[in-house]
Amino acid sequence: MRPFLQFTGDNHSMFGAHTDFLQHTLATADDTVSPEFSILSAGTEVTLLDCGVLRVEPNTACDTSVVISCAVHGNETAPIELVRDIVRDILEEEQKAGQRVLFIMGNPWSMSIAQRFVEVNMNRLFTGDWQQYDTTLKEVKRAAKLEAYVANFFAEEPVTVTKRFHYDLHTAIRGSKRERFAVYPYVAGRELPDEQKGFLARADIETVLLQQKEANTFSSFSSLRYGAESFTLELGSVKPFGENDLSRYSGIDYALRELVAGEPLPAEPKRPVAEFEVCHSIDVTSDTWEFFIPDDALNFTDYAPGTLIWRDGDQEYRVGDEPEYIVFPNPKVPVGQRAGLMLKIRR
Ligand SMILES: [Zn+2]
C-alpha cells in the first residue's frame, strides 16, 4: 500500500500548489524559485534546483550521471510529457532511481506559448555562444544558467561515477522517412560506443547522424566540455500538449527508465543502427541562390547520384557517386546560413 500522504492529488509537495513538474515549470518561468529538497523512503535525494531543473541522487553507489533534457524547443511537447511522467513516478517511488539524473525543461516561456522559441533558438546558444547575444534576453540568460547547472551536476559527482550521458529530447515539425533519429555531436577522435548504439536500439531509434563539425547545441556542450556521451534525439512530430500519442514514444520511455533505474546499457544493439555522416552542408550563398529540393521534402529523403541540389550562378551541388539523403531542409534562411545537410551512409 502506498503511504497515505501520496493520495492528496498532488504528485509531491515539492511542486507547491502545482500538479507536477510540467505545471510548476510553466507557472514559475518568471519567478525566483528557491530550491526544494526532499528525501524519498529509499534514501533518494530529490532537489528542485530552479524552474524546470530537478536533480535526483540515489543514496547507493552509482556509476553514471545522466542529463535528460527536453523543451529546449518549447513546442516539442511529447518528450516534455515523458519527462513529467518519469519525474512523477520517481517522486511516487514507482520508478527506481539508481543513477544520478538531472532533469531539465529548457525553455518555459516558449512552452507557455507553444512555440519553438520566443526570441532566440536556444539550441544555437550553447558551448558559450550565448555570450555573443544580448544577455538581457530571457533565453540567452537561460542557456547560460543551464550550462551552469550541467557543469555543477558533473562537478558534484561522487567518486564512484565514471560515465556521463546526456539525452536532449526533441520532436520535429518536418516528417521523416526515418521516424526517429539521433544526432551524435562531433568531438575530435571519438567513436560512437556500442553500448550507446545499444541504448538507441532499445529506444527504437535505428538511425544516427554522426556530426563532423563542432556545434553549439545543448548536446554538443555536454560532449565537448564534459566528455559526456550525448545525443540530440528526434523522436517524432510536434503536437500540442495533451495531443501526443505517447505509445509512439514507448521505446525512449522504456530506455530512459531502464537507465534511470540503474540497469546497464546493452553491450551491443539488439537491432542494427544505421549510421549516416554529413557529406555536404547546404549554405545559402547569395540572393540568386536556387534550391531544387521541394519545400515538403521529408528528412532522410534519398536522392540518386547526379541529382541537382542547389545552384548559384556557376556554382552548384549535385549528389556524388552514391545516393545521398537530405536532413533539415529549410531554404528560407538568410544568406550565409545553412539550408540543410546532405548525408551518406557510413560504411
Ligand atoms: Zn527541437
CSV table of C-alpha atoms and ligand atoms in Angstrom, one decimal:
chain,number,residue,atom,x,y,z
A,1,MET,CA,0.0,0.0,0.0
A,2,ARG,CA,1.2,3.5,-0.8
A,3,PRO,CA,1.6,5.9,2.1
A,4,PHE,CA,-1.5,8.0,2.9
A,5,LEU,CA,0.2,11.3,2.1
A,6,GLN,CA,0.6,10.4,-1.6
A,7,PHE,CA,-3.2,10.4,-2.1
A,8,THR,CA,-3.5,14.2,-1.8
A,9,GLY,CA,-4.0,14.6,-5.5
A,10,ASP,CA,-0.6,16.4,-5.9
A,11,ASN,CA,2.4,14.4,-7.1
A,12,HIS,CA,4.5,15.8,-4.4
A,13,SER,CA,4.7,18.9,-2.2
A,14,MET,CA,7.9,19.7,-3.9
A,15,PHE,CA,5.8,21.5,-6.6
A,16,GLY,CA,3.8,23.5,-4.2
A,17,ALA,CA,0.3,24.2,-5.5
A,18,HIS,CA,1.2,22.9,-8.9
A,19,THR,CA,0.2,19.4,-10.0
A,20,ASP,CA,3.5,18.2,-11.4
A,21,PHE,CA,7.0,19.2,-12.7
A,22,LEU,CA,5.5,20.5,-16.0
A,23,GLN,CA,2.8,22.7,-14.4
A,24,HIS,CA,5.4,24.0,-11.9
A,25,THR,CA,7.8,24.8,-14.7
A,26,LEU,CA,5.1,26.7,-16.7
A,27,ALA,CA,3.9,28.6,-13.7
A,28,THR,CA,7.3,29.7,-12.3
A,29,ALA,CA,9.1,30.8,-15.5
A,30,ASP,CA,9.5,34.4,-14.3
A,31,ASP,CA,9.8,33.6,-10.6
A,32,THR,CA,12.8,33.2,-8.4
A,33,VAL,CA,12.5,29.6,-7.5
A,34,SER,CA,14.2,28.7,-4.2
A,35,PRO,CA,15.5,25.2,-4.1
A,36,GLU,CA,13.2,22.5,-2.6
A,37,PHE,CA,14.7,19.4,-1.2
A,38,SER,CA,13.2,16.0,-0.4
A,39,ILE,CA,14.4,12.5,0.6
A,40,LEU,CA,12.3,9.6,-0.6
A,41,SER,CA,11.8,6.5,1.5
A,42,ALA,CA,14.6,4.6,-0.4
A,43,GLY,CA,17.0,7.4,0.5
A,44,THR,CA,17.0,9.1,-2.9
A,45,GLU,CA,17.6,12.8,-2.6
A,46,VAL,CA,15.5,14.9,-5.0
A,47,THR,CA,16.3,18.6,-5.3
A,48,LEU,CA,14.3,21.1,-7.4
A,49,LEU,CA,17.1,23.5,-8.2
A,50,ASP,CA,15.2,26.0,-10.3
A,51,CYS,CA,12.2,26.4,-12.6
A,52,GLY,CA,12.4,23.3,-14.8
A,53,VAL,CA,15.6,21.9,-13.2
A,54,LEU,CA,15.4,18.9,-10.9
A,55,ARG,CA,18.2,16.7,-9.6
A,56,VAL,CA,17.8,13.1,-8.4
A,57,GLU,CA,20.6,11.3,-6.5
A,58,PRO,CA,20.4,7.8,-5.1
A,59,ASN,CA,22.0,7.1,-1.7
A,60,THR,CA,23.6,3.9,-3.1
A,61,ALA,CA,26.8,3.9,-5.1
A,62,CYS,CA,26.1,4.7,-8.7
A,63,ASP,CA,28.4,4.8,-11.8
A,64,THR,CA,26.6,7.2,-14.1
A,65,SER,CA,25.5,10.9,-14.3
A,66,VAL,CA,22.6,11.3,-16.7
A,67,VAL,CA,21.2,14.6,-18.0
A,68,ILE,CA,17.8,14.2,-19.5
A,69,SER,CA,16.6,17.4,-21.1
A,70,CYS,CA,13.6,18.5,-23.1
A,71,ALA,CA,11.8,21.7,-24.2
A,72,VAL,CA,15.0,23.4,-25.5
A,73,HIS,CA,12.3,23.9,-28.1
A,74,GLY,CA,9.2,24.7,-26.1
A,75,ASN,CA,6.6,23.3,-28.5
A,76,GLU,CA,8.1,19.8,-28.7
A,77,THR,CA,5.7,18.5,-26.1
A,78,ALA,CA,5.8,14.7,-26.2
A,79,PRO,CA,9.3,14.5,-24.6
A,80,ILE,CA,8.2,17.1,-22.0
A,81,GLU,CA,5.3,14.8,-21.1
A,82,LEU,CA,7.6,11.8,-20.9
A,83,VAL,CA,9.9,13.7,-18.5
A,84,ARG,CA,6.9,14.9,-16.4
A,85,ASP,CA,5.8,11.3,-16.0
A,86,ILE,CA,9.2,9.9,-15.2
A,87,VAL,CA,9.7,12.6,-12.5
A,88,ARG,CA,6.2,11.9,-11.1
A,89,ASP,CA,7.0,8.2,-10.9
A,90,ILE,CA,10.3,8.8,-9.2
A,91,LEU,CA,8.6,11.0,-6.6
A,92,GLU,CA,5.8,8.5,-6.1
A,93,GLU,CA,8.5,5.8,-5.8
A,94,GLU,CA,7.1,3.8,-8.7
A,95,GLN,CA,10.2,4.4,-10.8
A,96,LYS,CA,13.5,3.2,-9.2
A,97,ALA,CA,16.3,5.9,-9.2
A,98,GLY,CA,19.6,4.0,-9.4
A,99,GLN,CA,21.7,6.7,-11.1
A,100,ARG,CA,22.2,10.4,-10.7
A,101,VAL,CA,19.9,12.2,-13.0
A,102,LEU,CA,19.4,15.9,-13.9
A,103,PHE,CA,16.1,16.6,-15.5
A,104,ILE,CA,15.7,19.8,-17.4
A,105,MET,CA,12.8,21.5,-19.1
A,106,GLY,CA,14.7,24.0,-21.2
A,107,ASN,CA,12.6,26.9,-22.3
A,108,PRO,CA,9.5,27.5,-20.1
A,109,TRP,CA,8.5,30.8,-22.0
A,110,SER,CA,8.2,29.1,-25.3
A,111,MET,CA,6.4,26.1,-23.7
A,112,SER,CA,3.8,28.6,-22.5
A,113,ILE,CA,3.1,29.9,-25.9
A,114,ALA,CA,3.6,26.6,-27.8
A,115,GLN,CA,6.4,28.0,-29.9
A,116,ARG,CA,9.8,26.6,-30.8
A,117,PHE,CA,11.3,29.7,-29.1
A,118,VAL,CA,10.4,33.3,-28.2
A,119,GLU,CA,13.3,35.4,-29.3
A,120,VAL,CA,16.3,33.1,-29.9
A,121,ASN,CA,16.6,29.5,-30.9
A,122,MET,CA,18.1,28.2,-27.7
A,123,ASN,CA,19.8,25.2,-29.4
A,124,ARG,CA,22.2,27.6,-31.1
A,125,LEU,CA,23.3,29.2,-27.8
A,126,PHE,CA,25.4,26.5,-26.1
A,127,THR,CA,29.1,25.9,-25.8
A,128,GLY,CA,29.2,29.5,-24.6
A,129,ASP,CA,27.7,31.0,-27.7
A,130,TRP,CA,25.1,32.7,-25.6
A,131,GLN,CA,27.8,35.3,-24.8
A,132,GLN,CA,27.5,36.6,-28.4
A,133,TYR,CA,23.9,37.6,-27.9
A,134,ASP,CA,22.1,40.2,-25.9
A,135,THR,CA,22.4,38.8,-22.4
A,136,THR,CA,19.3,40.6,-21.2
A,137,LEU,CA,17.2,38.2,-23.3
A,138,LYS,CA,15.5,35.5,-21.2
A,139,GLU,CA,16.5,32.7,-23.5
A,140,VAL,CA,20.1,33.8,-23.5
A,141,LYS,CA,20.2,34.0,-19.7
A,142,ARG,CA,18.5,30.7,-19.5
A,143,ALA,CA,21.1,29.0,-21.8
A,144,ALA,CA,23.9,30.4,-19.6
A,145,LYS,CA,22.1,29.1,-16.4
A,146,LEU,CA,21.5,25.6,-18.0
A,147,GLU,CA,25.2,25.4,-18.8
A,148,ALA,CA,26.0,26.2,-15.2
A,149,TYR,CA,23.5,23.6,-13.8
A,150,VAL,CA,25.0,20.9,-16.0
A,151,ALA,CA,28.5,22.0,-15.1
A,152,ASN,CA,27.7,21.8,-11.4
A,153,PHE,CA,25.9,18.5,-11.8
A,154,PHE,CA,29.0,16.9,-13.3
A,155,ALA,CA,31.3,18.7,-10.8
A,156,GLU,CA,29.4,17.3,-7.8
A,157,GLU,CA,29.8,13.7,-8.9
A,158,PRO,CA,30.7,11.1,-6.2
A,159,VAL,CA,34.0,9.2,-7.0
A,160,THR,CA,32.0,6.1,-8.0
A,161,VAL,CA,30.7,7.9,-11.1
A,162,THR,CA,32.7,7.0,-14.2
A,163,LYS,CA,30.2,7.7,-17.0
A,164,ARG,CA,28.4,10.8,-18.2
A,165,PHE,CA,25.4,10.7,-20.5
A,166,HIS,CA,23.1,13.4,-21.9
A,167,TYR,CA,20.0,12.8,-23.9
A,168,ASP,CA,18.4,16.0,-25.2
A,169,LEU,CA,14.9,15.1,-26.4
A,170,HIS,CA,13.2,16.8,-29.3
A,171,THR,CA,10.4,16.3,-31.9
A,172,ALA,CA,10.4,17.7,-35.4
A,173,ILE,CA,7.9,19.8,-37.4
A,174,ARG,CA,9.0,18.1,-40.6
A,175,GLY,CA,8.2,14.5,-41.2
A,176,SER,CA,10.9,12.0,-41.6
A,177,LYS,CA,11.4,8.8,-43.7
A,178,ARG,CA,13.1,7.5,-40.6
A,179,GLU,CA,10.7,8.4,-37.8
A,180,ARG,CA,13.2,8.6,-35.0
A,181,PHE,CA,16.9,9.5,-35.2
A,182,ALA,CA,19.8,10.6,-33.1
A,183,VAL,CA,22.4,13.2,-33.7
A,184,TYR,CA,25.8,12.4,-32.2
A,185,PRO,CA,27.8,15.6,-31.7
A,186,TYR,CA,31.3,15.9,-33.1
A,187,VAL,CA,34.2,15.6,-30.7
A,188,ALA,CA,37.6,15.0,-32.4
A,189,GLY,CA,38.8,11.4,-32.2
A,190,ARG,CA,35.8,9.8,-30.6
A,191,GLU,CA,33.7,6.9,-31.9
A,192,LEU,CA,30.1,6.0,-31.1
A,193,PRO,CA,30.3,3.3,-28.5
A,194,ASP,CA,28.5,0.0,-29.0
A,195,GLU,CA,26.6,0.4,-25.7
A,196,GLN,CA,25.2,3.8,-26.9
A,197,LYS,CA,24.1,2.0,-30.1
A,198,GLY,CA,22.5,-0.5,-27.7
A,199,PHE,CA,20.7,2.4,-25.9
A,200,LEU,CA,19.5,3.8,-29.2
A,201,ALA,CA,18.2,0.4,-30.4
A,202,ARG,CA,16.5,-0.1,-27.0
A,203,ALA,CA,14.8,3.2,-27.6
A,204,ASP,CA,13.6,2.1,-31.1
A,205,ILE,CA,16.0,4.7,-32.7
A,206,GLU,CA,17.5,2.9,-35.6
A,207,THR,CA,19.3,5.9,-37.3
A,208,VAL,CA,22.1,8.0,-36.1
A,209,LEU,CA,23.6,11.1,-37.8
A,210,LEU,CA,27.3,11.5,-36.9
A,211,GLN,CA,28.2,15.2,-37.0
A,212,GLN,CA,31.6,16.1,-38.5
A,213,LYS,CA,31.9,19.6,-37.0
A,214,GLU,CA,31.7,21.1,-33.6
A,215,ALA,CA,28.3,22.6,-33.0
A,216,ASN,CA,26.6,24.9,-30.4
A,217,THR,CA,23.7,22.6,-29.4
A,218,PHE,CA,23.0,21.6,-25.9
A,219,SER,CA,24.2,18.0,-26.6
A,220,SER,CA,27.4,19.4,-28.1
A,221,PHE,CA,28.0,21.4,-25.0
A,222,SER,CA,28.0,18.4,-22.7
A,223,SER,CA,30.1,16.3,-25.1
A,224,LEU,CA,32.7,19.0,-25.8
A,225,ARG,CA,33.0,20.4,-22.3
A,226,TYR,CA,32.4,17.4,-20.1
A,227,GLY,CA,33.2,14.4,-22.3
A,228,ALA,CA,29.6,13.2,-22.0
A,229,GLU,CA,28.2,10.6,-24.4
A,230,SER,CA,25.4,12.9,-25.5
A,231,PHE,CA,22.8,13.0,-28.2
A,232,THR,CA,20.1,15.2,-29.7
A,233,LEU,CA,17.2,12.7,-30.1
A,234,GLU,CA,14.5,13.5,-32.7
A,235,LEU,CA,11.6,11.3,-31.6
A,236,GLY,CA,8.6,12.2,-33.7
A,237,SER,CA,6.4,15.1,-34.6
A,238,VAL,CA,5.4,18.4,-32.9
A,239,LYS,CA,1.9,18.3,-31.3
A,240,PRO,CA,0.2,20.5,-28.7
A,241,PHE,CA,0.3,19.4,-25.0
A,242,GLY,CA,-2.2,16.6,-24.4
A,243,GLU,CA,-2.4,15.6,-28.1
A,244,ASN,CA,0.5,13.3,-28.2
A,245,ASP,CA,0.1,9.5,-28.7
A,246,LEU,CA,2.7,8.6,-26.0
A,247,SER,CA,2.6,5.0,-27.1
A,248,ARG,CA,4.7,6.1,-30.1
A,249,TYR,CA,7.3,7.0,-27.5
A,250,SER,CA,7.3,3.8,-25.6
A,251,GLY,CA,10.8,2.9,-26.8
A,252,ILE,CA,12.5,6.0,-25.5
A,253,ASP,CA,10.4,5.9,-22.3
A,254,TYR,CA,11.5,2.4,-21.6
A,255,ALA,CA,15.2,3.0,-22.4
A,256,LEU,CA,15.3,6.1,-20.2
A,257,ARG,CA,13.5,4.4,-17.3
A,258,GLU,CA,15.9,1.4,-17.5
A,259,LEU,CA,18.8,3.8,-17.4
A,260,VAL,CA,17.4,5.8,-14.5
A,261,ALA,CA,16.7,2.6,-12.6
A,262,GLY,CA,20.4,1.7,-12.9
A,263,GLU,CA,20.2,-1.1,-15.4
A,264,PRO,CA,23.3,-1.4,-17.6
A,265,LEU,CA,23.2,-0.4,-21.2
A,266,PRO,CA,23.1,-3.3,-23.6
A,267,ALA,CA,26.6,-4.3,-24.6
A,268,GLU,CA,25.6,-4.0,-28.2
A,269,PRO,CA,22.4,-3.1,-30.2
A,270,LYS,CA,19.7,-5.8,-30.5
A,271,ARG,CA,19.0,-4.4,-34.0
A,272,PRO,CA,21.4,-2.6,-36.3
A,273,VAL,CA,21.6,1.2,-36.0
A,274,ALA,CA,22.3,2.8,-39.4
A,275,GLU,CA,25.0,5.4,-39.3
A,276,PHE,CA,24.9,8.5,-41.5
A,277,GLU,CA,27.5,11.1,-41.9
A,278,VAL,CA,27.4,14.6,-43.4
A,279,CYS,CA,28.9,14.9,-46.8
A,280,HIS,CA,27.8,18.4,-47.7
A,281,SER,CA,26.5,21.4,-45.8
A,282,ILE,CA,24.0,23.4,-47.9
A,283,ASP,CA,24.6,27.1,-47.4
A,284,VAL,CA,22.6,29.9,-48.9
A,285,THR,CA,25.4,31.7,-50.8
A,286,SER,CA,23.6,34.8,-52.2
A,287,ASP,CA,20.2,36.3,-53.3
A,288,THR,CA,20.4,34.4,-56.6
A,289,TRP,CA,20.8,31.0,-54.8
A,290,GLU,CA,18.3,28.4,-56.0
A,291,PHE,CA,17.3,25.2,-54.2
A,292,PHE,CA,15.9,22.2,-56.0
A,293,ILE,CA,14.6,20.2,-53.0
A,294,PRO,CA,10.8,20.6,-52.6
A,295,ASP,CA,9.6,22.5,-49.5
A,296,ASP,CA,7.8,19.5,-48.1
A,297,ALA,CA,10.7,17.0,-48.5
A,298,LEU,CA,10.9,14.6,-45.6
A,299,ASN,CA,14.1,14.2,-43.6
A,300,PHE,CA,16.1,11.3,-44.9
A,301,THR,CA,14.6,11.5,-48.4
A,302,ASP,CA,17.2,9.9,-50.7
A,303,TYR,CA,18.5,11.4,-54.0
A,304,ALA,CA,20.2,9.5,-56.8
A,305,PRO,CA,23.7,10.2,-58.0
A,306,GLY,CA,23.8,13.3,-60.2
A,307,THR,CA,20.7,15.0,-58.7
A,308,LEU,CA,21.0,18.8,-58.7
A,309,ILE,CA,20.5,20.1,-55.1
A,310,TRP,CA,21.3,23.8,-55.4
A,311,ARG,CA,22.7,26.3,-57.9
A,312,ASP,CA,24.1,29.8,-57.6
A,313,GLY,CA,25.4,31.3,-60.9
A,314,ASP,CA,28.1,28.9,-62.0
A,315,GLN,CA,28.3,27.2,-58.6
A,316,GLU,CA,26.2,24.1,-58.0
A,317,TYR,CA,25.9,20.9,-55.9
A,318,ARG,CA,25.0,17.5,-57.3
A,319,VAL,CA,24.8,14.2,-55.5
A,320,GLY,CA,28.0,12.2,-55.8
A,321,ASP,CA,28.6,8.6,-56.8
A,322,GLU,CA,26.3,7.1,-54.2
A,323,PRO,CA,22.8,8.1,-53.0
A,324,GLU,CA,22.6,11.0,-50.6
A,325,TYR,CA,19.9,11.9,-48.0
A,326,ILE,CA,18.7,15.3,-47.0
A,327,VAL,CA,18.0,16.4,-43.5
A,328,PHE,CA,16.7,19.7,-42.0
A,329,PRO,CA,16.0,21.3,-45.4
A,330,ASN,CA,15.0,25.0,-44.9
A,331,PRO,CA,15.8,27.3,-47.8
A,332,LYS,CA,14.0,30.3,-46.0
A,333,VAL,CA,17.1,31.3,-44.1
A,334,PRO,CA,19.2,34.4,-44.6
A,335,VAL,CA,22.2,34.5,-46.9
A,336,GLY,CA,25.2,32.9,-45.2
A,337,GLN,CA,23.1,30.4,-43.2
A,338,ARG,CA,22.6,26.7,-43.5
A,339,ALA,CA,19.7,25.5,-45.5
A,340,GLY,CA,20.1,21.8,-44.9
A,341,LEU,CA,22.6,18.9,-44.8
A,342,MET,CA,23.3,16.1,-47.3
A,343,LEU,CA,24.2,12.8,-45.8
A,344,LYS,CA,25.6,9.5,-46.9
A,345,ILE,CA,25.6,6.1,-45.2
A,346,ARG,CA,28.7,5.5,-43.3
A,347,ARG,CA,30.4,2.3,-44.4
B,1,ZN,ZN,13.9,20.6,-31.3
